[in-house]
Structures are given as C-alpha cells and as structure tokens.
Coordinates of C-alpha atoms in Angstrom, one line a residue:
Chain A
M1 CA 84.2 55.4 51.7
M2 CA 82.2 52.0 52.6
S3 CA 81.7 51.0 56.3
L4 CA 81.1 47.3 57.2
A5 CA 79.8 48.5 60.7
E6 CA 76.5 47.3 62.0
I7 CA 74.7 50.2 64.0
S8 CA 71.5 50.8 64.9
L9 CA 69.3 53.6 63.3
G10 CA 68.7 55.3 66.8
K11 CA 72.6 54.9 67.4
A12 CA 73.4 56.6 64.0
V13 CA 70.6 59.6 64.7
K14 CA 72.4 60.2 68.4
Q15 CA 75.8 60.2 66.7
Q16 CA 75.1 62.5 64.4
Y17 CA 73.1 64.7 66.5
G18 CA 75.7 65.1 68.8
F19 CA 77.9 65.9 66.2
K20 CA 75.6 68.8 64.6
I21 CA 75.2 70.3 68.0
R22 CA 78.9 70.7 68.5
A23 CA 79.9 71.4 65.0
Y24 CA 77.1 73.9 64.6
G25 CA 77.9 75.5 68.0
N26 CA 78.8 78.8 65.8
L27 CA 74.7 79.0 65.2
F28 CA 74.0 79.5 68.8
V29 CA 76.6 82.5 68.8
S30 CA 74.9 83.9 65.6
L31 CA 71.3 83.3 67.5
M32 CA 72.7 85.6 70.5
A33 CA 74.4 88.2 67.9
V34 CA 70.8 88.3 65.9
Q35 CA 68.8 88.8 69.3
L36 CA 71.1 91.3 70.4
I37 CA 70.7 93.2 67.2
A38 CA 66.9 93.3 67.3
L39 CA 67.7 94.1 70.9
L40 CA 69.2 97.1 69.9
F41 CA 66.9 98.4 67.4
T42 CA 63.7 97.8 69.5
A43 CA 65.3 99.5 72.7
G44 CA 65.9 102.6 70.3
G45 CA 62.4 102.7 69.7
A46 CA 62.0 101.1 66.5
T47 CA 58.7 99.6 66.8
G48 CA 56.6 102.1 66.7
M49 CA 55.7 105.9 67.6
S50 CA 52.3 107.9 67.3
G51 CA 51.5 111.1 68.4
M52 CA 48.1 113.1 69.2
G53 CA 47.3 116.3 70.5
W54 CA 44.5 118.6 71.9
D55 CA 44.4 122.1 72.3
N56 CA 47.4 122.6 74.3
I57 CA 48.5 119.1 74.9
Y58 CA 50.8 117.1 72.7
I59 CA 51.3 113.2 73.7
E60 CA 54.0 111.2 72.1
I61 CA 53.9 107.5 72.5
R62 CA 56.6 105.5 71.4
Y63 CA 55.8 101.8 71.7
Y64 CA 58.1 98.9 72.3
S65 CA 58.2 95.3 72.1
G66 CA 60.0 92.0 72.3
T67 CA 58.1 90.7 69.3
M68 CA 61.0 92.1 66.9
I69 CA 63.6 90.0 69.1
F70 CA 61.2 87.0 67.9
V71 CA 60.8 88.0 64.3
F72 CA 64.8 88.2 64.1
T73 CA 65.1 84.7 65.8
A74 CA 62.5 83.0 63.3
L75 CA 64.6 84.5 60.5
W76 CA 67.6 82.8 62.0
I77 CA 66.1 79.7 62.6
A78 CA 64.1 79.5 59.2
V79 CA 67.7 80.3 57.4
N80 CA 69.7 77.9 59.4
S81 CA 67.2 75.4 58.7
F82 CA 67.1 75.8 55.1
M83 CA 71.2 75.9 55.3
L84 CA 71.2 71.9 56.4
T85 CA 69.8 70.9 53.5
L86 CA 72.6 72.4 51.5
P87 CA 75.2 69.8 50.1
L88 CA 78.0 71.5 52.0
F89 CA 76.3 70.5 55.6
R90 CA 74.6 67.2 53.8
N91 CA 77.7 66.2 53.1
I92 CA 79.1 66.2 56.5
D93 CA 76.7 63.3 57.7
F94 CA 78.7 61.0 55.5
S95 CA 81.5 60.7 57.9
F96 CA 79.3 58.7 59.8
V97 CA 77.5 55.4 59.2
T98 CA 74.5 56.9 57.7
N99 CA 71.3 57.0 55.3
R100 CA 68.5 59.6 54.5
I101 CA 66.6 58.6 57.2
S102 CA 69.0 59.1 60.2
S103 CA 70.6 62.5 58.6
N104 CA 67.0 63.8 58.4
L105 CA 66.1 62.6 62.0
A106 CA 69.7 64.4 63.4
N107 CA 68.5 67.4 61.5
I108 CA 64.9 67.2 63.2
G109 CA 66.5 66.7 66.5
F110 CA 69.1 69.6 66.1
M111 CA 65.8 71.8 64.6
I112 CA 64.1 71.1 67.9
T113 CA 66.9 72.0 69.7
A114 CA 67.1 75.4 68.1
A115 CA 63.9 76.0 68.6
V116 CA 64.1 75.2 72.3
A117 CA 66.9 77.9 72.5
G118 CA 65.4 80.2 70.3
G119 CA 62.1 80.6 71.9
G120 CA 63.8 80.8 75.5
T121 CA 66.1 83.1 74.6
A122 CA 63.5 85.3 72.9
A123 CA 61.2 85.5 75.6
L124 CA 64.2 85.9 77.9
G125 CA 65.2 88.7 75.9
S126 CA 62.1 90.7 75.8
I127 CA 62.5 90.6 80.0
L128 CA 66.2 92.1 79.5
L129 CA 64.4 94.8 76.9
R130 CA 62.2 95.7 79.6
N131 CA 65.0 96.1 82.0
I132 CA 67.0 97.7 79.8
L133 CA 64.3 100.4 79.0
Y134 CA 63.5 100.5 82.9
Y135 CA 66.9 100.7 84.3
L136 CA 68.9 102.8 81.7
T137 CA 66.3 105.1 80.4
E138 CA 63.7 107.7 82.1
S139 CA 61.6 104.9 83.6
G140 CA 58.9 107.9 84.9
S141 CA 57.1 107.9 81.6
L142 CA 57.0 104.2 81.3
I143 CA 53.5 103.1 81.5
G144 CA 52.8 100.0 83.5
A145 CA 50.5 98.0 81.2
N146 CA 51.8 95.1 79.3
F147 CA 55.4 95.9 81.0
M148 CA 54.6 93.3 84.1
V149 CA 54.7 89.8 82.7
A150 CA 53.3 87.4 85.0
P151 CA 55.5 84.4 85.3
G152 CA 52.9 81.9 83.7
E153 CA 52.4 84.6 81.1
L154 CA 56.1 84.3 80.4
F155 CA 56.0 80.5 80.4
I156 CA 53.2 80.2 77.8
G157 CA 55.3 83.1 75.6
V158 CA 58.4 80.6 75.8
V159 CA 56.2 77.5 74.5
V160 CA 54.4 79.4 72.1
G161 CA 57.5 80.8 70.6
M162 CA 59.3 77.7 70.6
L163 CA 56.1 76.2 68.3
Y164 CA 56.2 78.9 66.0
L165 CA 60.0 78.6 65.9
L166 CA 59.8 74.7 65.1
L167 CA 57.0 75.8 62.5
F168 CA 59.6 78.2 60.8
S169 CA 62.4 75.8 60.9
A170 CA 60.2 72.9 59.3
A171 CA 59.2 75.6 56.8
G172 CA 62.8 76.6 56.0
Y173 CA 63.7 72.8 56.1
F174 CA 60.9 71.7 53.6
V175 CA 61.6 74.7 51.0
G176 CA 65.6 74.1 51.3
A177 CA 65.1 70.4 50.5
L178 CA 62.8 71.2 47.7
L179 CA 65.6 73.5 46.2
Q180 CA 67.9 70.6 46.4
L181 CA 65.5 68.6 43.6
H182 CA 66.7 71.0 40.8
R183 CA 68.6 74.2 40.3
S184 CA 65.8 75.6 38.7
L185 CA 64.0 75.8 41.6
Y186 CA 66.2 78.0 43.0
V187 CA 64.7 80.8 41.0
L188 CA 61.3 79.0 40.7
V189 CA 60.4 78.8 44.3
P190 CA 61.1 82.6 45.3
A191 CA 58.9 83.6 42.3
L192 CA 56.1 81.7 43.4
L193 CA 56.3 83.1 46.5
L194 CA 56.1 86.5 45.2
G195 CA 53.8 85.5 42.6
V196 CA 51.5 85.0 45.7
L197 CA 52.2 88.2 47.6
L198 CA 51.6 90.4 44.3
Y199 CA 48.4 88.1 43.5
D200 CA 47.8 88.7 47.4
A201 CA 48.2 92.7 46.6
A202 CA 46.5 93.0 43.4
Y203 CA 43.0 90.7 44.2
E204 CA 42.9 91.3 48.0
S205 CA 42.7 87.5 48.6
A206 CA 44.8 87.6 51.5
L207 CA 46.1 84.2 50.9
M208 CA 49.3 85.0 53.1
L209 CA 47.3 86.2 55.6
R210 CA 44.7 83.6 56.0
L211 CA 47.4 81.2 56.2
I212 CA 49.2 83.2 58.8
G213 CA 45.8 83.5 60.6
F214 CA 45.1 79.8 60.6
F215 CA 47.8 80.0 63.4
S216 CA 48.0 83.1 64.9
L217 CA 44.2 83.8 65.7
E218 CA 43.6 79.9 66.8
L219 CA 42.3 80.9 70.7
S220 CA 42.7 77.3 71.8
P221 CA 46.0 76.1 73.0
L222 CA 45.5 72.5 72.2
L223 CA 43.8 73.1 68.7
F224 CA 47.4 75.5 68.4
V225 CA 49.5 72.7 69.6
L226 CA 47.5 70.6 67.0
K227 CA 47.7 72.9 64.2
I228 CA 51.8 73.4 64.5
A229 CA 52.3 69.5 65.1
G230 CA 50.5 68.7 62.0
A231 CA 51.8 71.4 59.6
V232 CA 55.5 70.8 61.3
L233 CA 55.2 66.7 60.8
L234 CA 53.7 67.4 57.2
L235 CA 56.6 69.8 56.0
W236 CA 59.2 67.2 57.8
T237 CA 57.7 64.2 56.2
G238 CA 57.6 66.2 52.8
A239 CA 61.2 67.1 53.3
G240 CA 62.1 63.5 54.0
L241 CA 60.2 62.4 50.9
I242 CA 61.8 64.6 48.7
S243 CA 65.5 64.0 50.1
N244 CA 65.0 60.2 49.6
R245 CA 64.3 61.4 45.8
A246 CA 67.7 63.3 45.9
E247 CA 70.6 61.7 44.0
I248 CA 72.8 59.4 46.0
R249 CA 76.2 60.6 46.8
Chain B
M1 CA 89.6 76.1 70.9
Q2 CA 86.6 77.4 68.7
L3 CA 84.3 75.3 70.0
K4 CA 84.7 76.4 73.6
F5 CA 84.7 79.9 72.6
Y6 CA 81.1 79.5 71.1
R7 CA 79.9 77.2 74.1
Y8 CA 81.1 80.0 76.6
T9 CA 80.0 82.7 74.7
F10 CA 76.4 81.0 74.5
I11 CA 76.7 80.3 78.3
I12 CA 77.6 84.0 79.1
Y13 CA 74.7 84.9 76.9
S14 CA 72.1 82.6 79.1
A15 CA 73.4 83.8 82.2
V16 CA 72.8 87.6 81.5
L17 CA 69.4 86.5 80.1
L18 CA 68.7 85.0 83.6
L19 CA 70.1 87.4 85.5
S20 CA 68.0 89.8 83.8
L21 CA 64.8 87.6 84.5
A22 CA 66.0 87.7 88.2
L23 CA 66.3 91.5 88.1
F24 CA 63.1 91.6 86.9
Y25 CA 60.9 89.5 88.9
L26 CA 62.6 90.3 92.6
F27 CA 62.9 93.7 92.4
P28 CA 59.6 96.2 92.2
K29 CA 59.3 98.4 89.4
T30 CA 57.8 101.7 89.5
V31 CA 56.1 102.5 86.5
L32 CA 52.7 104.5 85.4
S33 CA 50.6 102.1 86.6
E34 CA 47.4 104.6 87.2
I35 CA 46.9 104.7 83.4
E36 CA 44.3 102.2 82.8
L37 CA 43.9 100.4 79.4
D38 CA 40.5 98.8 80.4
S39 CA 38.2 100.9 78.2
S40 CA 35.1 100.2 80.9
G41 CA 36.3 103.5 82.7
V42 CA 36.6 105.7 79.4
E43 CA 33.7 107.8 77.8
D44 CA 32.9 106.9 74.2
Q45 CA 34.3 109.5 71.8
S46 CA 31.1 110.0 70.3
D47 CA 29.6 111.4 73.6
H48 CA 32.1 114.2 73.3
D49 CA 30.4 115.3 70.1
A50 CA 26.6 114.9 71.5
P51 CA 24.9 118.5 71.5
I52 CA 22.3 117.3 73.7
D53 CA 23.0 118.4 77.2
W54 CA 26.6 119.3 76.2
E55 CA 27.9 120.7 79.3
R56 CA 26.9 118.2 81.5
E57 CA 28.7 115.6 79.2
Q58 CA 31.6 117.6 79.2
L59 CA 31.8 118.2 83.1
G60 CA 30.6 114.7 83.6
G61 CA 33.8 113.1 83.3
A62 CA 35.9 116.3 84.8
K63 CA 36.6 117.5 88.3
L64 CA 36.9 120.8 89.6
Y65 CA 40.9 121.4 89.4
H66 CA 41.6 125.2 90.4
E67 CA 39.6 128.1 91.4
W68 CA 39.9 131.9 91.7
H69 CA 37.5 134.0 93.8
F70 CA 37.6 138.0 93.1
D71 CA 35.5 140.5 94.8
Y72 CA 34.2 143.2 92.3
A73 CA 32.3 145.9 92.3
G74 CA 32.2 147.3 89.2
A75 CA 29.1 147.5 87.0
C76 CA 31.3 146.6 83.7
L77 CA 33.8 143.8 83.4
E78 CA 36.1 143.4 80.4
V79 CA 37.3 139.7 79.8
A80 CA 40.4 139.2 78.0
P81 CA 42.4 136.8 76.7
A82 CA 45.9 137.3 77.4
D83 CA 48.0 135.3 74.9
S84 CA 48.1 134.0 71.7
E85 CA 47.0 130.8 72.5
E86 CA 43.2 130.0 71.8
V87 CA 41.2 130.4 75.0
R88 CA 37.4 129.4 75.3
V89 CA 35.7 131.2 78.6
H90 CA 32.3 129.6 79.5
V91 CA 30.5 132.1 81.1
K92 CA 27.7 131.5 83.7
R93 CA 25.4 134.2 85.4
T94 CA 24.8 134.2 88.9
E95 CA 22.9 135.7 91.5
A96 CA 23.0 140.0 91.0
G97 CA 24.6 142.1 93.9
T98 CA 26.5 139.4 94.9
G99 CA 30.1 141.4 93.8
R100 CA 31.8 138.1 93.5
I101 CA 33.4 137.0 90.5
V102 CA 34.4 132.9 90.6
A103 CA 36.5 131.5 87.7
E104 CA 36.9 127.5 87.9
E105 CA 39.4 125.3 85.5
Y106 CA 37.9 121.7 85.3
R107 CA 39.9 119.0 84.0
R108 CA 39.0 115.2 83.0
D109 CA 39.8 112.9 85.6
S110 CA 42.6 111.3 83.6
P111 CA 46.4 110.1 84.3
L112 CA 47.4 113.3 82.6
S113 CA 45.5 115.7 85.2
G114 CA 48.5 116.2 87.3
M115 CA 50.9 116.8 84.0
M116 CA 49.1 119.7 82.6
N117 CA 49.6 123.7 82.5
S118 CA 47.2 125.6 84.3
Y119 CA 45.2 128.6 83.1
E120 CA 46.0 131.7 84.5
V121 CA 43.7 134.3 85.5
D122 CA 44.4 137.9 87.0
L123 CA 42.0 140.9 87.8
T124 CA 43.0 144.2 87.2
G125 CA 40.7 147.0 87.8
N126 CA 37.7 146.1 85.6
K127 CA 40.1 143.8 83.2
L128 CA 40.0 140.0 84.3
S129 CA 42.9 138.4 81.7
V130 CA 42.2 134.7 81.2
K131 CA 45.7 133.0 79.8
G132 CA 45.4 129.7 78.5
P133 CA 47.6 126.7 79.5
Q134 CA 50.9 126.7 78.2
R135 CA 51.3 124.0 75.4
C136 CA 52.7 121.1 77.0
E137 CA 54.4 118.2 75.6
L138 CA 54.1 114.6 77.3
N139 CA 56.3 111.6 76.4
F140 CA 55.5 108.2 77.4
K141 CA 56.7 104.7 76.5
V142 CA 54.7 101.8 76.4
F143 CA 55.0 98.3 76.1
T144 CA 53.0 96.4 73.4
P145 CA 52.2 92.6 74.3
E146 CA 54.2 90.0 72.7
F147 CA 52.0 88.1 70.3
T148 CA 53.6 85.0 71.7
V149 CA 52.2 86.1 75.0
V150 CA 48.7 86.7 74.0
Q151 CA 48.3 83.9 71.4
F152 CA 45.3 82.4 73.4
R153 CA 43.9 85.8 74.8
E154 CA 40.9 87.6 73.1
G155 CA 40.2 91.1 72.3
E156 CA 44.2 92.2 72.8
R157 CA 44.4 93.5 69.3
E158 CA 42.3 96.6 70.4
H159 CA 45.3 97.6 72.7
S160 CA 46.4 100.4 71.2
Q161 CA 42.7 101.9 70.4
R162 CA 42.0 101.7 74.0
L163 CA 45.3 103.4 75.0
H164 CA 44.3 106.2 73.1
R165 CA 41.1 106.6 74.3
S166 CA 42.4 106.2 77.7
F167 CA 44.7 109.6 77.0
E168 CA 41.7 111.5 75.9
F169 CA 41.7 114.6 78.0
F170 CA 40.1 118.3 78.1
Q171 CA 40.4 121.3 80.4
L172 CA 37.6 123.8 80.6
F173 CA 37.3 127.2 82.1
Y174 CA 34.2 128.3 83.5
L175 CA 33.5 132.1 84.5
Y176 CA 30.7 133.1 87.2
V177 CA 29.7 136.8 86.8
P178 CA 26.9 138.2 88.7
G179 CA 23.9 139.1 86.7
D180 CA 24.3 142.8 87.1
V181 CA 27.9 143.0 85.9
E182 CA 28.0 143.8 82.1
L183 CA 30.4 142.1 80.2
D184 CA 32.7 143.2 77.9
F185 CA 34.8 140.5 75.8
E186 CA 37.4 141.8 73.1
P187 CA 38.6 138.7 71.5
D188 CA 42.2 139.4 69.5
G189 CA 40.6 136.7 67.3
N190 CA 41.9 133.4 69.5
G191 CA 39.4 133.9 72.4
H192 CA 35.7 133.0 72.8
L193 CA 33.1 133.5 75.2
I194 CA 30.7 131.0 75.7
I195 CA 27.8 132.1 77.4
M196 CA 26.0 129.4 79.3
D197 CA 22.3 129.3 80.7
E198 CA 21.9 131.4 83.7
E199 CA 21.4 130.0 87.0

C-alpha cells in the first residue's frame, strides 16, 4: 500500500518504537519466565559444588550466583534481537510509513529498552535469589562474603549488565540481518561459529576466549564503555548496511 | 486484553523484585560473617609441609581448645587409641616425679573451630584411652560475586581458592607424661605415637 503522507524520520521512528513496545509486550513476559527458570535452577544449587576433607572433617560448599540469571537474560535478548530481523517481524513495520532506516532505528530503540529492562531485572533477580536462600533455606550455613551487595556495587552491576546485554542484542541483531541476505547463510554462519569453536579446541588458540576477554577483562570503566559502545555501533551499522542491501518488499 | 495481561504481569514481577530489594537492604541479615576470605591472615599451604620446626609451625596457628588433667602414680602408662579412626598422639616428656599427666587438644584458630567434634580422653587404671574426634560433615552455602558486579575489580577470580584456604583446619593432640613413667603403646593399626623433644 502506498502512502502520500509526509512524515519526519523522528516521528516515524517514534511511532514504530511505540508500536513495537506494545506489540512485543509478550517478550517482556518471556524475560520474566526466563529469569524465574534461571532463579529456580540457581536456588537449587546448580551453580556449583565442591567438597574437601581432612582426617575427620568433610566440608561441602555449595556455590550460588546471580550470574546464571544474567546468562539466561543474555540468551533471551540475543534470540529476541535476532527475531526482530525475521521477515514476520520486519514486515510489521510496513504497516507504517517507513523505510529501512526508521525500521532499524525503531529496532535499536526496542533493543535498548530490552537491555535496560533485562539488566535491571537480572541484577534485582540476584537480590531475590539472596532473599530466597536467606529466608527459605537454612541461613545458618550461609557465608557472609559476597552475600551482601553494597548499593553502589548493585548499581555498577545494573549498568554493566545493561551494557553487556546491549552487546548481546547487537550481536543477535547483526547475525539475524546477515542471515536474511541468503538462505544458505542459515547453515553457513552456525557452521562458521562451530568451526571457530572446534579450531579453538584443537589448536588451543582461544580465539573466542580472547574475544570475550577483550570485554570481560577490562578494568577501566571508561575503556569498558568505549569498547562496548564501539562494538555495538559497529554491529548496528553492519546490520543497517546489510538490511539496506536486502530486497525491497 | 492480552496486552493488559502482559503489562500487569511484568508490573507485578517488577514489584516483587523491588520488594525483595527493600527486604534485602532494610532488614539486617545474620550470616557467617567470620569466615574471612582475605588471604592475609591465612598461612600458606606450603608452610604445613615444611619439615623445619614442624611443631612450632603447627602450633603457631593453633590454640589450646581442651585440656585434661590426671593424677597418675603408676610406673607404666598404656596409651590406647580407642576407635577405628586414625589417632595421632604427640607425646612430650615432662619433669620426672610430678605424677601429673596432661592431655591437650589444639585447634587451628579458624571459623570451623567451634563446629568440630572433640577428642575423648579417659584414664582407667594404667590405661589412657584416646578417642579421635568423630567424623564431622559441614555444609556451607556461599555466593560467588556476579561478574557484572566485579567487572572493574582486580583479583576477584581467585575467590574460590581463597575460600578453600580459609577453611584449612587441623586438630592436634598432645600428651604430657612425666619422664619417669614408662610408655606402652599398642596401636591397632590406626594409632601413631609421636615422641617429641623432651622439655
């Protein structure tokens, strides 16, 4: 359907963004479901366990962490960002006066919202985990170190979590856009990723580990933000350029 | 309708998370805070293996936990491990003619000190039975820091190793016997009598 209406890019993006937030409301419910599943696994002590013994003593330590909640959230955002590039989701944008740029910008807005919601709830989920363990299990055996989180630390956790989630969402969005170029890429891209992992394992080159370490080992907050922002912009730009090359509907 | 359901579900979830946040910070928590993860107060493992001045190394990190006193007039004392668990008895000779036998249990000053079972010592006739501590199983729960929280902190990755070192524990049993009392030790395969330097 053709439209003769003149509309600014900003207004088009705003309209589409608002629509996506309302239309994809179920994704935020799935975020909740994913975090609750992670919480259930973690509260059951799935994070880890170790034992040690001396002459007449055996000590068993069960490890807990909110990291699994974050990992599940990262998977959630990567998958959902990937889904935004699928034809079914992409074609919804054509209900509005739109072009590739406004569509991509609205998607970016949605991903930022998802990252903020995911980062905030994942960090608060780790506090919920602590409360569950403290109030619902035998708290006498709970070691204090790392149990208490200072508000400042929690804030850092929220911000860092959001930035990581933004990176995961940009990666998912880029891969999704790449796969839309040609059907054969649905096989080739996963094969390439698997190949890199196998190469890493065979030659101990640790390409993936080095890539992860590039972000995770960064101790300077400024450099960390710059690294994430750079990578995210690169991935979004790549996805935008790729989607511009896709066939016109 | 469905949109409202999604919205309210997420709002309820957010409210639960915020309530949990308030609960966490507003009410004080009682946890095992005495387990120190700082390695500065923990001896290096290699110190335990050092052959030089072994006794001092061991007792350097230990405190007297329990003491038994016996008056003994006999000329011969039979030391007998009283159970199937391995018992190591460190014997020190004291001044002859005092007629006093003293048994001491030392424990390393650690968070586990108060949780362990003690030795059991009993003197009947000329037989001193020493029963090793009952096997003790302890369960702990510990939080490992979320990597998002410790992103900018150096050295957090050694957390697990430091935790294990803070749990290192030992119990030692010392027996002080006058020099004129002859010692008779018949181990049943599980006991060891270690004669230390005479005082």
